[in-house]
PDB file of C-alpha atoms in Angstrom:
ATOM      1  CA  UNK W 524       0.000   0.000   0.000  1.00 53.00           C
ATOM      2  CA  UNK W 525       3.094   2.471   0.411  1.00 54.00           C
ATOM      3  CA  UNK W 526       3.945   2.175  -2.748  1.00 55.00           C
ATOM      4  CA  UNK W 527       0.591   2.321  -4.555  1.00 63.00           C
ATOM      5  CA  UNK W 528      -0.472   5.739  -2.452  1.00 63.00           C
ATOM      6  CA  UNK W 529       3.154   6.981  -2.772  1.00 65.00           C
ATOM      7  CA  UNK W 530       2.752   6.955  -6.437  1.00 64.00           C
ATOM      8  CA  UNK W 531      -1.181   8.128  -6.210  1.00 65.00           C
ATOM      9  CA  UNK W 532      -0.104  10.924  -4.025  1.00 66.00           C
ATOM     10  CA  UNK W 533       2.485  11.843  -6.141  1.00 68.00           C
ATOM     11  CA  UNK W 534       0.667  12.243  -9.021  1.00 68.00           C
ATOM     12  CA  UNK W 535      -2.117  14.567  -7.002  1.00 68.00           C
ATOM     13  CA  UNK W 536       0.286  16.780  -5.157  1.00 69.00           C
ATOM     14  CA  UNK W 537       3.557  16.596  -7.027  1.00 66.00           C
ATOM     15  CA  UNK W 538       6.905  14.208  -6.578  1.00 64.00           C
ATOM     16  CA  UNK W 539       8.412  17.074  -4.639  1.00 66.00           C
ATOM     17  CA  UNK W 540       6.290  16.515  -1.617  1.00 64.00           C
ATOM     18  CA  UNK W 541       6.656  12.479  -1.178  1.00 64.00           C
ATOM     19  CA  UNK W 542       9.420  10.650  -0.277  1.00 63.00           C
ATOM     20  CA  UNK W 543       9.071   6.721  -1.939  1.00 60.00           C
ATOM     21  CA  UNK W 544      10.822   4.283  -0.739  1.00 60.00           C
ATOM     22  CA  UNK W 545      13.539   3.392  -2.805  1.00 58.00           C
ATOM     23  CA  UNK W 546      13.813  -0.339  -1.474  1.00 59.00           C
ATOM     24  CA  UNK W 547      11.922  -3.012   0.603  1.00 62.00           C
ATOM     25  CA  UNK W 548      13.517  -5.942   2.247  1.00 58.00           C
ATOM     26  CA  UNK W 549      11.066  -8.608   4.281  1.00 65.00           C
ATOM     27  CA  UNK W 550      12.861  -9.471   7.450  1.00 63.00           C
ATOM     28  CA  UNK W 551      11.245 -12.110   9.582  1.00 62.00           C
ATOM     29  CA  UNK W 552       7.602 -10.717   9.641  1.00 58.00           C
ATOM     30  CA  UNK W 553       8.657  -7.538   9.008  1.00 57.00           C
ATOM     31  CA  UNK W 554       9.050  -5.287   6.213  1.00 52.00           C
ATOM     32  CA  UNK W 555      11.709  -2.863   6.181  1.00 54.00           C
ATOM     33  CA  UNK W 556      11.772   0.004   4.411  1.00 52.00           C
ATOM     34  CA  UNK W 557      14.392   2.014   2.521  1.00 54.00           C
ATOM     35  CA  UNK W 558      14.374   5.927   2.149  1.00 57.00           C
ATOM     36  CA  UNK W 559      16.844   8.081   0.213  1.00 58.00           C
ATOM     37  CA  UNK W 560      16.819  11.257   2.447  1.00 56.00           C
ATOM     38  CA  UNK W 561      20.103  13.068   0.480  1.00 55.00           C
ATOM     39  CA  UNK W 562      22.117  15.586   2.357  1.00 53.00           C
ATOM     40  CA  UNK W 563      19.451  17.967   3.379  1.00 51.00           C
ATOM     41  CA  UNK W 564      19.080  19.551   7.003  1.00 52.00           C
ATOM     42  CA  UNK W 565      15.550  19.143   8.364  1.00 60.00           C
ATOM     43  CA  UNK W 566      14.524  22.172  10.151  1.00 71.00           C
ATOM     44  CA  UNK W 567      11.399  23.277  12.965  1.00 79.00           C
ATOM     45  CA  UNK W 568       7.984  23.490  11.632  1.00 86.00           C
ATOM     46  CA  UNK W 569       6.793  27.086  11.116  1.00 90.00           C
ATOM     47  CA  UNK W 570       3.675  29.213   9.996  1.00 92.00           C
ATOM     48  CA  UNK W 571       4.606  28.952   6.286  1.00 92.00           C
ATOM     49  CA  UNK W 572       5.845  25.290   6.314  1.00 92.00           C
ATOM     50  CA  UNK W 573       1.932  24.565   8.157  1.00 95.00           C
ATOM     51  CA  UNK W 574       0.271  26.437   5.537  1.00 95.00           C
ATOM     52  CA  UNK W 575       2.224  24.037   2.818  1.00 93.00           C
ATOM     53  CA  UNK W 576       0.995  21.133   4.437  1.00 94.00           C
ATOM     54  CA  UNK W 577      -2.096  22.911   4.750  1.00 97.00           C
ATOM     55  CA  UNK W 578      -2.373  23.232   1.367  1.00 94.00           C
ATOM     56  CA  UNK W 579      -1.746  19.361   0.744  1.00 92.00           C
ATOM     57  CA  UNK W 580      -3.843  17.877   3.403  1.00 95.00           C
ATOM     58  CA  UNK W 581      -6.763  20.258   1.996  1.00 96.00           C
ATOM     59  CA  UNK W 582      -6.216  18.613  -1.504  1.00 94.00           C
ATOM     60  CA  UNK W 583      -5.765  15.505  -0.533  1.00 93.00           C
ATOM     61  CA  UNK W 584      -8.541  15.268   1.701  1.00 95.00           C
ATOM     62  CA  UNK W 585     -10.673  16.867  -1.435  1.00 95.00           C
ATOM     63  CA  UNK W 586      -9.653  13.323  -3.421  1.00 92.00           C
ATOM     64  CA  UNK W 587     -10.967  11.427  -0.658  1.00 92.00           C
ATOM     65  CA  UNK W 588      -7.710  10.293   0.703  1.00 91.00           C
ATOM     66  CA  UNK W 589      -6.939  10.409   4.387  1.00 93.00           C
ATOM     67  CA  UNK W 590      -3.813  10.099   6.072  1.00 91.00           C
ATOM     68  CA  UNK W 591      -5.142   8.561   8.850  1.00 90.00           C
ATOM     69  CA  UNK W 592      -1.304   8.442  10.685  1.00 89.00           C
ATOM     70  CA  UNK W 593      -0.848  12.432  10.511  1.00 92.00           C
ATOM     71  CA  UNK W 594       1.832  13.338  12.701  1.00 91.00           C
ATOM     72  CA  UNK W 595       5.272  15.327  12.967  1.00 89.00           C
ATOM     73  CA  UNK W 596       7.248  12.024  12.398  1.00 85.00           C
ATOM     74  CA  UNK W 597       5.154  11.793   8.874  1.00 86.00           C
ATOM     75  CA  UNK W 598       6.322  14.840   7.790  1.00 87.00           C
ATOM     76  CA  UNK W 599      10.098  16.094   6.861  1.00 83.00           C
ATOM     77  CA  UNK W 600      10.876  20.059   6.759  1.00 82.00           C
ATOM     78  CA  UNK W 601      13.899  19.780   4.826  1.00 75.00           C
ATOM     79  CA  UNK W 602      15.310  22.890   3.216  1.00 71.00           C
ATOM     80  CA  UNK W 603      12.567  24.747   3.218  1.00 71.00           C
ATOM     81  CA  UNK W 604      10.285  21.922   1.357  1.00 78.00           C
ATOM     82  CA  UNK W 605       7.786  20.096   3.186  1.00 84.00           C
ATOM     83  CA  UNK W 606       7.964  15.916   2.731  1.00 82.00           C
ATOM     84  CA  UNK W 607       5.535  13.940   3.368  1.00 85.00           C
ATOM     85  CA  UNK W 608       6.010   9.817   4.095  1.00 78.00           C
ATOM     86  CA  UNK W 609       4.895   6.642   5.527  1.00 79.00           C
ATOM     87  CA  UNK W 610       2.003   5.943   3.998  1.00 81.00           C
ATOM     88  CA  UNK W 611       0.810   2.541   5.535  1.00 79.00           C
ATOM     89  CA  UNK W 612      -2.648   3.771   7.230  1.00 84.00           C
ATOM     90  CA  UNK W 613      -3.609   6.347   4.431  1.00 85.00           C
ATOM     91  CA  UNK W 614      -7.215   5.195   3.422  1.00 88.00           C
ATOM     92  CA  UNK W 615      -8.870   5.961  -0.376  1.00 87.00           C
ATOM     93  CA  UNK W 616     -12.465   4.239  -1.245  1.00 80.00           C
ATOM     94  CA  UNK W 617     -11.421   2.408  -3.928  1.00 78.00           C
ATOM     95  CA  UNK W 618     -11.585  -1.138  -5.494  1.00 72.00           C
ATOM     96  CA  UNK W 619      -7.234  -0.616  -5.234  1.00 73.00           C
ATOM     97  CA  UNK W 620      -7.086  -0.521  -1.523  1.00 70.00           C
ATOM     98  CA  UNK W 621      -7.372  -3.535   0.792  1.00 66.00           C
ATOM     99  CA  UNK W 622     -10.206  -2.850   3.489  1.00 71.00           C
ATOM    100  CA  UNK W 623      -9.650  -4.226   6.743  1.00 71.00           C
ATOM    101  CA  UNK W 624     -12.705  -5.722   8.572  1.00 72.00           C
ATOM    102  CA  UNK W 625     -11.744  -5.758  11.962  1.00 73.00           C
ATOM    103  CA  UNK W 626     -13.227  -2.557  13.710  1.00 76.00           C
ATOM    104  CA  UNK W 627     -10.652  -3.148  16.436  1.00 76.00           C
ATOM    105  CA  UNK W 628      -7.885  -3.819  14.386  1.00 76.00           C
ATOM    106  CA  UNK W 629      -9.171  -0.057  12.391  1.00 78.00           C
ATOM    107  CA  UNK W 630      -9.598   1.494  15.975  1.00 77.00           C
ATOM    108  CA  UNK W 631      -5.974   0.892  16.084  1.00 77.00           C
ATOM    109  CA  UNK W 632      -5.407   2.071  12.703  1.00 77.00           C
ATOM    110  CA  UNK W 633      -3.598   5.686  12.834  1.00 74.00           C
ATOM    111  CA  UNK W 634      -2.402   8.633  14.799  1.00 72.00           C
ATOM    112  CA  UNK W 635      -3.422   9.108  18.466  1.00 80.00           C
ATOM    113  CA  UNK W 636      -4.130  12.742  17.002  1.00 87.00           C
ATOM    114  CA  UNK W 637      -7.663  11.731  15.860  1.00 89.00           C
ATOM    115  CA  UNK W 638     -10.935  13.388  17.861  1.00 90.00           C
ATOM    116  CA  UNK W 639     -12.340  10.072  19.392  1.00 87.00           C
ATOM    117  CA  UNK W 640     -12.128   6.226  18.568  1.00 84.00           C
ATOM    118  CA  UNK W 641     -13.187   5.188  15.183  1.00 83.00           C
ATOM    119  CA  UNK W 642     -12.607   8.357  13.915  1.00 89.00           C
ATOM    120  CA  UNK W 643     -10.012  10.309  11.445  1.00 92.00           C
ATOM    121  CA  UNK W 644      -9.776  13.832  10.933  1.00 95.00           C
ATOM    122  CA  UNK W 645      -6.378  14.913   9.430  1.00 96.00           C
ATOM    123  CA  UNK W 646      -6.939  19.059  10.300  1.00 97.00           C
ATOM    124  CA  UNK W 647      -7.841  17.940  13.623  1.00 96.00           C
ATOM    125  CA  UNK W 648      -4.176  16.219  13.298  1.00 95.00           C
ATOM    126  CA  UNK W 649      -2.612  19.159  11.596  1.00 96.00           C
ATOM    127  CA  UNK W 650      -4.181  21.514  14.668  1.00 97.00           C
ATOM    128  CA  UNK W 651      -2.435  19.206  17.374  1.00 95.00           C
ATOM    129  CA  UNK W 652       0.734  19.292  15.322  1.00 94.00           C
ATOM    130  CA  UNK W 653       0.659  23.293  15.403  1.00 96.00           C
ATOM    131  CA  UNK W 654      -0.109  23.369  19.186  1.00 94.00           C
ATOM    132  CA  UNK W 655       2.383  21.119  19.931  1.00 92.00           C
ATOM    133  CA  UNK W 656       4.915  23.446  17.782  1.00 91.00           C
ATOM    134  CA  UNK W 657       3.575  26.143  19.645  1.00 93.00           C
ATOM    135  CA  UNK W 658       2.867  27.946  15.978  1.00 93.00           C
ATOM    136  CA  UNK W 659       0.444  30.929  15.824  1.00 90.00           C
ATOM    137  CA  UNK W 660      -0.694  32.539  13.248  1.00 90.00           C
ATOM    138  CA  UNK W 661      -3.534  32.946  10.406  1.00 93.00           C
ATOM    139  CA  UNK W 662      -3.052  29.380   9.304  1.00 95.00           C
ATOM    140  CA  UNK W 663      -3.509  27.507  12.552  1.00 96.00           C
ATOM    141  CA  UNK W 664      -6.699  29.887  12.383  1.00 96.00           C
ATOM    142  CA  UNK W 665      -7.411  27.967   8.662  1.00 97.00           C
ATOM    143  CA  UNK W 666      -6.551  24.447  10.345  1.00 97.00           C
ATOM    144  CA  UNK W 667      -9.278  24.759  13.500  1.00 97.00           C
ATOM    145  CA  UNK W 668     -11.721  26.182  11.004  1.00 97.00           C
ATOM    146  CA  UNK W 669     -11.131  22.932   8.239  1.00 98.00           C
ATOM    147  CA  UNK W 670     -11.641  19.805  11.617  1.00 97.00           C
ATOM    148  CA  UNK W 671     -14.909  18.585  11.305  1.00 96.00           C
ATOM    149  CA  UNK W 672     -15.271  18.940   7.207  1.00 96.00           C
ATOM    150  CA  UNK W 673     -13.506  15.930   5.967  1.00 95.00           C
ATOM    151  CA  UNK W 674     -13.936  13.218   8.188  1.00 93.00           C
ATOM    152  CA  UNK W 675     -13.807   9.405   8.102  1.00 91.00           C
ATOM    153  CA  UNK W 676     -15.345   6.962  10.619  1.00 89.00           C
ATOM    154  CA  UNK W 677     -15.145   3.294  11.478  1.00 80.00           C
ATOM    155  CA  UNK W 678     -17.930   2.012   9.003  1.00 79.00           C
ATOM    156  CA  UNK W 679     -16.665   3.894   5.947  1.00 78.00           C
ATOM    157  CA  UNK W 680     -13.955   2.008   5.941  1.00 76.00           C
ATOM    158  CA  UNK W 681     -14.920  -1.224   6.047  1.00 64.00           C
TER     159      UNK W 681
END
């Protein structure tokens, strides 16, 4: 599933803003992944990097595609550019994505930035995010006013 909404994402939002893996390797029951990160510095979130993933999360969330795991290790400030990976809870209704049918196993599915069990909301995500970053501004203002609009619950996804 990485790889199939690493490559859907990319062609919504632009290659600049996901990181693919370049690489998997099955270890065990595990799969390990393999990231090319280059030489670049990752920096503290700020007002304009928010607004950026703002931006994306709005667009993405317009497609019907929700992160579902939206959280500050997701999401790479490098250089100025905002990166977005990991990609394993992201959720699409679509024949292309596997739907799990255990609503406990779905409960678990995800950030613990989500409003209440068996429920998603990535601005209510992107709002804990900014508090925790302690960032003000007209965005975080744009954030609180987007939680509540796209949302996805338990029996969607199933």
């Amino acid at each position: 599933m990485k790889f199939f909404f690493s490559k859907r994402l990319s062609n919504l939002v632009g290659d600049k803003y996901i990181i693919s893996p370049i690489a998997t390797y099955r270890c065990f029951k595990s799969l390990l992944l393999a990231y090319n990160f280059r030489d670049e510095v990752e920096k503290k979130l700020d007002n304009e990097d928010l607004n950026k993933i703002y931006e994306i999360v709005y667009k993405i969330n317009q497609n019907g595609i929700f992160f579902r795991d939206l959280k500050r290790d997701n999401i790479l400030i490098l250089n100025d550019r905002v990166v977005f990976f990991d990609f394993s809870f992201m959720y699409e209704n679509s024949p292309d994505v596997v739907k799990v049918r255990d609503k406990h196993l779905l409960n678990a599915i995800g950030t613990d930035y989500r409003p209440s069990n068996y429920l998603w909301d990535d601005f209510y995500s992107l709002y804990k995010i900014a508090n925790e970053e302690e960032i003000k501004g007209n965005t975080v203002n744009k954030v609180e006013n987007m939680i509540g609009k796209f949302v996805l619950n338990i029996d969607e996804c199933k």
